[in-house]
mmCIF file of C-alpha atoms in Angstrom:
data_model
loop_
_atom_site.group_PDB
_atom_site.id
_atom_site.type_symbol
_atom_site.label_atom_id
_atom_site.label_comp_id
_atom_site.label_asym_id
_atom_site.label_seq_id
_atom_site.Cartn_x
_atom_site.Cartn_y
_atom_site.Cartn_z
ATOM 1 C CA UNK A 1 -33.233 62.741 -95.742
ATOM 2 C CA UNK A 2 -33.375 64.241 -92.158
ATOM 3 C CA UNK A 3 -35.832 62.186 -91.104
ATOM 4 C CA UNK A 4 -37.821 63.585 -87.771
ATOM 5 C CA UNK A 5 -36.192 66.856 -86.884
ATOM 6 C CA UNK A 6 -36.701 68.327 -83.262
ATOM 7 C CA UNK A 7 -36.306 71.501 -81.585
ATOM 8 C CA UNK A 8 -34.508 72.377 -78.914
ATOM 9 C CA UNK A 9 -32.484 69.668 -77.722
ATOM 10 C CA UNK A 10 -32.485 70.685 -73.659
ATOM 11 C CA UNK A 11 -34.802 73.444 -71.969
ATOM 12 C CA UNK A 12 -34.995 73.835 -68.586
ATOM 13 C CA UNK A 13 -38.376 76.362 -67.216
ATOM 14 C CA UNK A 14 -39.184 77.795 -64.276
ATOM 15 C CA UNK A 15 -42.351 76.925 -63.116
ATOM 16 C CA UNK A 16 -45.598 78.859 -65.391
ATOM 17 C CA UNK A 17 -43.389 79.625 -68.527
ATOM 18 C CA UNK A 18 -44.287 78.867 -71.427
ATOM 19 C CA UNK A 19 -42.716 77.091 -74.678
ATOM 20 C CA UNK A 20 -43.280 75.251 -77.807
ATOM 21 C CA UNK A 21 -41.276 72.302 -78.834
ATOM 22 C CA UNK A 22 -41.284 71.636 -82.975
ATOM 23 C CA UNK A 23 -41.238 69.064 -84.689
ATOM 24 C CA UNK A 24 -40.706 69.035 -88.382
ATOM 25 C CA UNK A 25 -40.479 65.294 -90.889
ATOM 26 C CA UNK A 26 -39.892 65.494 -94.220
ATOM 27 C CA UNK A 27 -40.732 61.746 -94.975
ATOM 28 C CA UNK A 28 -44.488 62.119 -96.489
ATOM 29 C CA UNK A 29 -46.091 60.705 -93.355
ATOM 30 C CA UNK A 30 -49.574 61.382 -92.987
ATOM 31 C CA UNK A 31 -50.084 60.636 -89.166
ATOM 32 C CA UNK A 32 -47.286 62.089 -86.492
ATOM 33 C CA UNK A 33 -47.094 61.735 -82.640
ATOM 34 C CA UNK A 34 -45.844 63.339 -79.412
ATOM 35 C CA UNK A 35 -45.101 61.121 -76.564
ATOM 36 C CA UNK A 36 -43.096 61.832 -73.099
ATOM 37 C CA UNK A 37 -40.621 59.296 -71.734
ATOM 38 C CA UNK A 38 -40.145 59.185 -67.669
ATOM 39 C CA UNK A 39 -38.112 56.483 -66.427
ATOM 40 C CA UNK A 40 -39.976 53.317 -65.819
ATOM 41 C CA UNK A 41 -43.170 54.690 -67.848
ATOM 42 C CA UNK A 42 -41.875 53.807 -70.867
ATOM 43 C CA UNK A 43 -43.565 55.907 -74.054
ATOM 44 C CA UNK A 44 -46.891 57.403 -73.273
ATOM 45 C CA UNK A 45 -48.583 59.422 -76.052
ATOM 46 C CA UNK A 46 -49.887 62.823 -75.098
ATOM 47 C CA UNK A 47 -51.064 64.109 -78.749
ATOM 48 C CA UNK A 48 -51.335 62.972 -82.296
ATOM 49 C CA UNK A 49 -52.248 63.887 -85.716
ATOM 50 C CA UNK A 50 -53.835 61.627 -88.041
ATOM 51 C CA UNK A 51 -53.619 63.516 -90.688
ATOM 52 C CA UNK A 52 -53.124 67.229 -91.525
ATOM 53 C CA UNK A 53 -55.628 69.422 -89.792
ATOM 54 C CA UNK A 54 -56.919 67.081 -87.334
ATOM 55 C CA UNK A 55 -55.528 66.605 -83.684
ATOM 56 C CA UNK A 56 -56.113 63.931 -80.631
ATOM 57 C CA UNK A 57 -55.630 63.266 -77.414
ATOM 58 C CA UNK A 58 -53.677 60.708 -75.842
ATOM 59 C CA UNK A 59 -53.248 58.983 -72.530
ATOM 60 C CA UNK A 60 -51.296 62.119 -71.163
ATOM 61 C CA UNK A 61 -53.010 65.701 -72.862
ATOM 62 C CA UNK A 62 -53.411 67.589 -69.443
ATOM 63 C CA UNK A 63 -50.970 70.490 -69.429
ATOM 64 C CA UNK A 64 -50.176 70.424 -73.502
ATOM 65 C CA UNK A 65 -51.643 71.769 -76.566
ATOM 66 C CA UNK A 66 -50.616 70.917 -80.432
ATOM 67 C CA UNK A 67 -51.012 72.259 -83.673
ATOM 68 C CA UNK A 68 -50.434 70.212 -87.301
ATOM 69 C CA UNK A 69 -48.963 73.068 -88.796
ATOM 70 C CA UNK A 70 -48.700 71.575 -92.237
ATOM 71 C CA UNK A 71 -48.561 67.960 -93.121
ATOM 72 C CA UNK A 72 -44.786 68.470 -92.583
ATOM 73 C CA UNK A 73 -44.798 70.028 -88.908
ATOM 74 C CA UNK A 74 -46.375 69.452 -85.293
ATOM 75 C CA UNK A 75 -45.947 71.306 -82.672
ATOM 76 C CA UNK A 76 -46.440 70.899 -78.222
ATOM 77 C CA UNK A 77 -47.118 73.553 -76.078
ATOM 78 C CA UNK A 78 -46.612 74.178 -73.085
ATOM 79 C CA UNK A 79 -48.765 77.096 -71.630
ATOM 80 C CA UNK A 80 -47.775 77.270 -68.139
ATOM 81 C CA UNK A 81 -45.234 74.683 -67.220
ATOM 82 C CA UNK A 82 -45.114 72.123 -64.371
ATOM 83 C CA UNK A 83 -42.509 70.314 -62.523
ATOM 84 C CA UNK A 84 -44.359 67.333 -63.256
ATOM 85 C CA UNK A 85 -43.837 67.749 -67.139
ATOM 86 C CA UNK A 86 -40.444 67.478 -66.616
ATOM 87 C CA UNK A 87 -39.239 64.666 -69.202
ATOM 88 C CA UNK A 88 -37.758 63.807 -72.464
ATOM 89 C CA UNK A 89 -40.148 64.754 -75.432
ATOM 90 C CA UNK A 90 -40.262 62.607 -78.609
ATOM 91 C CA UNK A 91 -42.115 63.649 -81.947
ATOM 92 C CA UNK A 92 -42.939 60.593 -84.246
ATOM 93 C CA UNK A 93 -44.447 60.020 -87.511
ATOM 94 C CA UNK A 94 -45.623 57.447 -89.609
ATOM 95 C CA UNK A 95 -47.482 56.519 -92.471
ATOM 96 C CA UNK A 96 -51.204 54.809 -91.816
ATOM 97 C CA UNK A 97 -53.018 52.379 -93.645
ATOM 98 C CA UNK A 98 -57.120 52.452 -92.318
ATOM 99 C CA UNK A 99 -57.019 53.589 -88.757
ATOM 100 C CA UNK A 100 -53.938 51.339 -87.883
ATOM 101 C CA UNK A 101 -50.681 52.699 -87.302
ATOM 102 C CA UNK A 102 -48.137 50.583 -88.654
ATOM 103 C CA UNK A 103 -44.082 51.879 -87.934
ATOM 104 C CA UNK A 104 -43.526 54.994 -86.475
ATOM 105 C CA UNK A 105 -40.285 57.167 -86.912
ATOM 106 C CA UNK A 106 -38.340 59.181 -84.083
ATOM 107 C CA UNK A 107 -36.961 61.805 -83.385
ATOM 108 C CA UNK A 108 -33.986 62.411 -81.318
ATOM 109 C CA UNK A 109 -36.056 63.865 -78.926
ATOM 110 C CA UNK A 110 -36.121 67.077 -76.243
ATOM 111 C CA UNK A 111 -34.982 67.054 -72.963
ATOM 112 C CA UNK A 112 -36.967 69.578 -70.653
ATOM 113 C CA UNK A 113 -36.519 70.168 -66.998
ATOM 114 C CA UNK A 114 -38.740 72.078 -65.396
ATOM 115 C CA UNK A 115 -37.496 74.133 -62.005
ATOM 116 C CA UNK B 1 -51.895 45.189 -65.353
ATOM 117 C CA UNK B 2 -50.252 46.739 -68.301
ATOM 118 C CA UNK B 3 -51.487 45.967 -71.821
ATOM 119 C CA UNK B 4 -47.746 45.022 -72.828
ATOM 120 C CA UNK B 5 -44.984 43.534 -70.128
ATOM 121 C CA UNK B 6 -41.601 43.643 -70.906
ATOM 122 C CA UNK B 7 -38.267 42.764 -68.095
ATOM 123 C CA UNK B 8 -36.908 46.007 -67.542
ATOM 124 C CA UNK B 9 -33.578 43.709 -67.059
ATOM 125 C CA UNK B 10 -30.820 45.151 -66.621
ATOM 126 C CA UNK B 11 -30.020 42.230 -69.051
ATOM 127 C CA UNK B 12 -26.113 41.371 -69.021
ATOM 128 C CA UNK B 13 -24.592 39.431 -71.401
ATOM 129 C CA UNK B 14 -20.630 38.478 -72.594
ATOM 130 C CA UNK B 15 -19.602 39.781 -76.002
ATOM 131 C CA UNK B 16 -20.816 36.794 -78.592
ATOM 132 C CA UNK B 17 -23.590 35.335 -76.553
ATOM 133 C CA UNK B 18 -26.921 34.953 -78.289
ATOM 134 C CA UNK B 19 -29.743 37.456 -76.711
ATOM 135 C CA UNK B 20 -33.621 36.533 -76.244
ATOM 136 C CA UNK B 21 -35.900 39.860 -75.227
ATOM 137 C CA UNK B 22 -39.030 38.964 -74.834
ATOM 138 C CA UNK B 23 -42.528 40.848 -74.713
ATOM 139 C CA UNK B 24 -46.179 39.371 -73.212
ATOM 140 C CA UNK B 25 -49.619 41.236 -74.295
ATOM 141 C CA UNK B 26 -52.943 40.675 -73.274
ATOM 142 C CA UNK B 27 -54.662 42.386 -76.284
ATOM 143 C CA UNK B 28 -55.128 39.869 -79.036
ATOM 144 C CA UNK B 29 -56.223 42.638 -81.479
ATOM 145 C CA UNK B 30 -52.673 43.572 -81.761
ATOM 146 C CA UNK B 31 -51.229 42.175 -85.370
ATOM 147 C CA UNK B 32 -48.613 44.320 -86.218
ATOM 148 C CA UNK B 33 -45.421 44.453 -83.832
ATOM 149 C CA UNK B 34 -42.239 46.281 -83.648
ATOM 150 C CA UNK B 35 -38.754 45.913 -82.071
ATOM 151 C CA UNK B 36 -37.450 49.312 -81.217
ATOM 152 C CA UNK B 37 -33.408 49.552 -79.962
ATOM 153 C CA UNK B 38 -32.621 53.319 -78.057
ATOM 154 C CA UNK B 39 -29.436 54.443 -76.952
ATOM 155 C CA UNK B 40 -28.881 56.260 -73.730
ATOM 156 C CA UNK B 41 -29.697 59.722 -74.737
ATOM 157 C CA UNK B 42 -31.163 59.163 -78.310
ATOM 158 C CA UNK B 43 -34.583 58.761 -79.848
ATOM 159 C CA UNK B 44 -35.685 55.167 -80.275
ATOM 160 C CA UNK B 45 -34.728 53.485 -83.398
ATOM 161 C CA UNK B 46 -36.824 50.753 -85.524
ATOM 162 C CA UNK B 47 -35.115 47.761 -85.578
ATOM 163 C CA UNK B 48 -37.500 44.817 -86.691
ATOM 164 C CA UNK B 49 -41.449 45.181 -88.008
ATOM 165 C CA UNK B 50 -43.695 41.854 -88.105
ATOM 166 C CA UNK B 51 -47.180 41.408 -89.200
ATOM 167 C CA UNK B 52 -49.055 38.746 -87.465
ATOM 168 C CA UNK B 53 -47.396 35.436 -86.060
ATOM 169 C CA UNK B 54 -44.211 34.372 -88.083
ATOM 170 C CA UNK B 55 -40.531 34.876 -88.183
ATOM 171 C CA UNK B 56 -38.443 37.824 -89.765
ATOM 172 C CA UNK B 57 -34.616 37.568 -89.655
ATOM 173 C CA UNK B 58 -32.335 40.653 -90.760
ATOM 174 C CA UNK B 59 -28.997 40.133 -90.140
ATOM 175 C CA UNK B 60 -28.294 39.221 -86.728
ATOM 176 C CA UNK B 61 -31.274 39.690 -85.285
ATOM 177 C CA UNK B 62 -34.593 37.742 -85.119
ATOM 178 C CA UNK B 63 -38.046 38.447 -84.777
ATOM 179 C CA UNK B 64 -40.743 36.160 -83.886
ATOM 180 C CA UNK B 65 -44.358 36.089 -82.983
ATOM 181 C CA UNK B 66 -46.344 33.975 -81.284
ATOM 182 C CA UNK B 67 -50.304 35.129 -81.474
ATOM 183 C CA UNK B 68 -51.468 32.017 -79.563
ATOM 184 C CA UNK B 69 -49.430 32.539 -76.471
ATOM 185 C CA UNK B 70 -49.657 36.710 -77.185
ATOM 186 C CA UNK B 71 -45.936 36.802 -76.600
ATOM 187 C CA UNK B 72 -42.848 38.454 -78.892
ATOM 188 C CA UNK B 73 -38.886 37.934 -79.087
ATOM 189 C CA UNK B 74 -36.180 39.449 -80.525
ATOM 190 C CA UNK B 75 -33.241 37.527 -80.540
ATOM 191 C CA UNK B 76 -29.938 38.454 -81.270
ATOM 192 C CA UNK B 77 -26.987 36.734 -82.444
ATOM 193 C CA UNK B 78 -22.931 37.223 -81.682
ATOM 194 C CA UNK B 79 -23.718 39.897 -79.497
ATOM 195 C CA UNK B 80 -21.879 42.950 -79.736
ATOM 196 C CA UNK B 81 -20.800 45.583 -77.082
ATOM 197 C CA UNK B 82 -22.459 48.301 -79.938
ATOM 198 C CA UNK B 83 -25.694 46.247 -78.804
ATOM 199 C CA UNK B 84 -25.797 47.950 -75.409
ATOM 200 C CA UNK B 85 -29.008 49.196 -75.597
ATOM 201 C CA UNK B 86 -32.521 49.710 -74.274
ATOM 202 C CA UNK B 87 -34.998 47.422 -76.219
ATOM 203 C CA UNK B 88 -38.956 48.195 -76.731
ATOM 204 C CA UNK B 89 -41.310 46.473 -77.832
ATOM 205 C CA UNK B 90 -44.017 47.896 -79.906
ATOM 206 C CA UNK B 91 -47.628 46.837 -81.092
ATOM 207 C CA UNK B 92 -50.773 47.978 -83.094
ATOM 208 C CA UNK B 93 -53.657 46.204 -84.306
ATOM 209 C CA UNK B 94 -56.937 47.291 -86.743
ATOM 210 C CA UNK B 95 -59.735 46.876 -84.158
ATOM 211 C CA UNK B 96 -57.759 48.039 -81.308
ATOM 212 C CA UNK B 97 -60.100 51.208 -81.309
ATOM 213 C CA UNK B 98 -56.601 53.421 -80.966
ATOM 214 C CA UNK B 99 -54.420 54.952 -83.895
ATOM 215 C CA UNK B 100 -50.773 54.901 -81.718
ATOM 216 C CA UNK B 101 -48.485 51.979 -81.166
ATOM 217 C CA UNK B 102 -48.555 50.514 -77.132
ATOM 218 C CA UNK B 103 -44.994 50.243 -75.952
ATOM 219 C CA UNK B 104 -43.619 48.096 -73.593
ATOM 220 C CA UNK B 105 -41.194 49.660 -71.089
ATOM 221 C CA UNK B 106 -38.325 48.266 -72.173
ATOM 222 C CA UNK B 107 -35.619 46.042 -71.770
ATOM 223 C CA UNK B 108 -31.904 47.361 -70.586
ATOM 224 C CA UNK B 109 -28.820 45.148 -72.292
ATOM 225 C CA UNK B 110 -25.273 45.659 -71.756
ATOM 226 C CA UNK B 111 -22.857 43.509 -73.684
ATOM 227 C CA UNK B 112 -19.777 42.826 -71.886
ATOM 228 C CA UNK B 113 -16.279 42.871 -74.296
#
């Protein structure tokens, strides 16, 4: 089992490109998760997916987009990138029981920098 | 004030010494808490999962919950340099009106050989 797959590893932008980070598990989780990691911020969600064909926001949405491709995939957007979204990128998943996550997964994550 | 506090450290230990991390919340709908170990450069990693107050022990590491005081540890035993890590804390609960785990910030350890 891969686990939580990511793609790319490192990007670096110029400021107002665009690009789409994936995010792919093949564990049978219904709920998955995109958070950023800054130093001393720890993880702050920006997006999630409760289950297949429903998205949410999170403490962070401004500047991203998602779409629960399948039950398998989730991807981020970015549609005009900012030197302020400059971070490391994680994609999570994890099974739910109610409305309660209980363990969530990583991935190994995607570094973007942002010029 | 944030919902979960956690000693950024860094946190240096010898090789062999028994660790304590420790987390504080303020939230006392969280029940279900997580220990999370990263390494520089790598997605974070589950490590320990505890529902409500109690001890859970796997291997060399220890988990324990105190609801009362709304405060977590993770203890580790015969620390190892392969330890060096970043350590977050993790928590969830059913009527916290949110479906994602909070996160502490985490805790930096570096095991000295």
């Amino acid at each position: 089992n891969a686990g939580v797959t990511q793609t790319p590893k490192f990007q670096v932008l110029k400021t107002g490109q665009s690009m789409t980070l994936q995010c792919a598990q093949d564990m049978n989780h219904n709920s998955m998760y995109w958070y950023r990691q800054d130093p001393g911020m720890g993880l702050r969600l920006i997006y999630y997916s409760a289950s297949e064909g429903t998205t949410d926001k999170g403490e962070v949405p401004n500047g991203y987009n998602v779409s629960r491709l399948n039950k398998r995939e989730f991807s981020l957007r970015l549609e005009s990138a900012a030197p302020s979204q400059t971070s490391v990128y994680f994609c999570a998943s994890s099974r739910t029981s109610g409305h309660t996550t209980r363990e969530q997964f990583f991935g190994p994550g995607t570094r973007l920098t942002v010029l | 004030q944030k919902e979960v506090e956690q000693d950024p450290g860094p946190l240096s230990v010898p090789e062999g010494a028994i660790v304590s991390l420790n987390c504080t919340y303020s939230n006392s709908a969280f029940q279900y808490f997580m220990w999370y170990r990263q390494y520089s450069r790598k997605g974070p990693e589950l490590l320990m999962y505890t529902y409500s107050s109690g001890n859970k022990e796997d291997g060399r590491f220890t988990a324990q919950v105190d609801k009362s005081s709304k405060y977590i540890s993770l203890f580790i035993r015969d620390s190892q340099p392969s330890d060096s890590a970043t350590y977050l804390c993790a928590m969830s609960g059913d009527d916290t009106g949110r479906r994602a785990l909070t996160f502490g910030s985490g805790t930096r350890l570096q095991v000295q050989p």
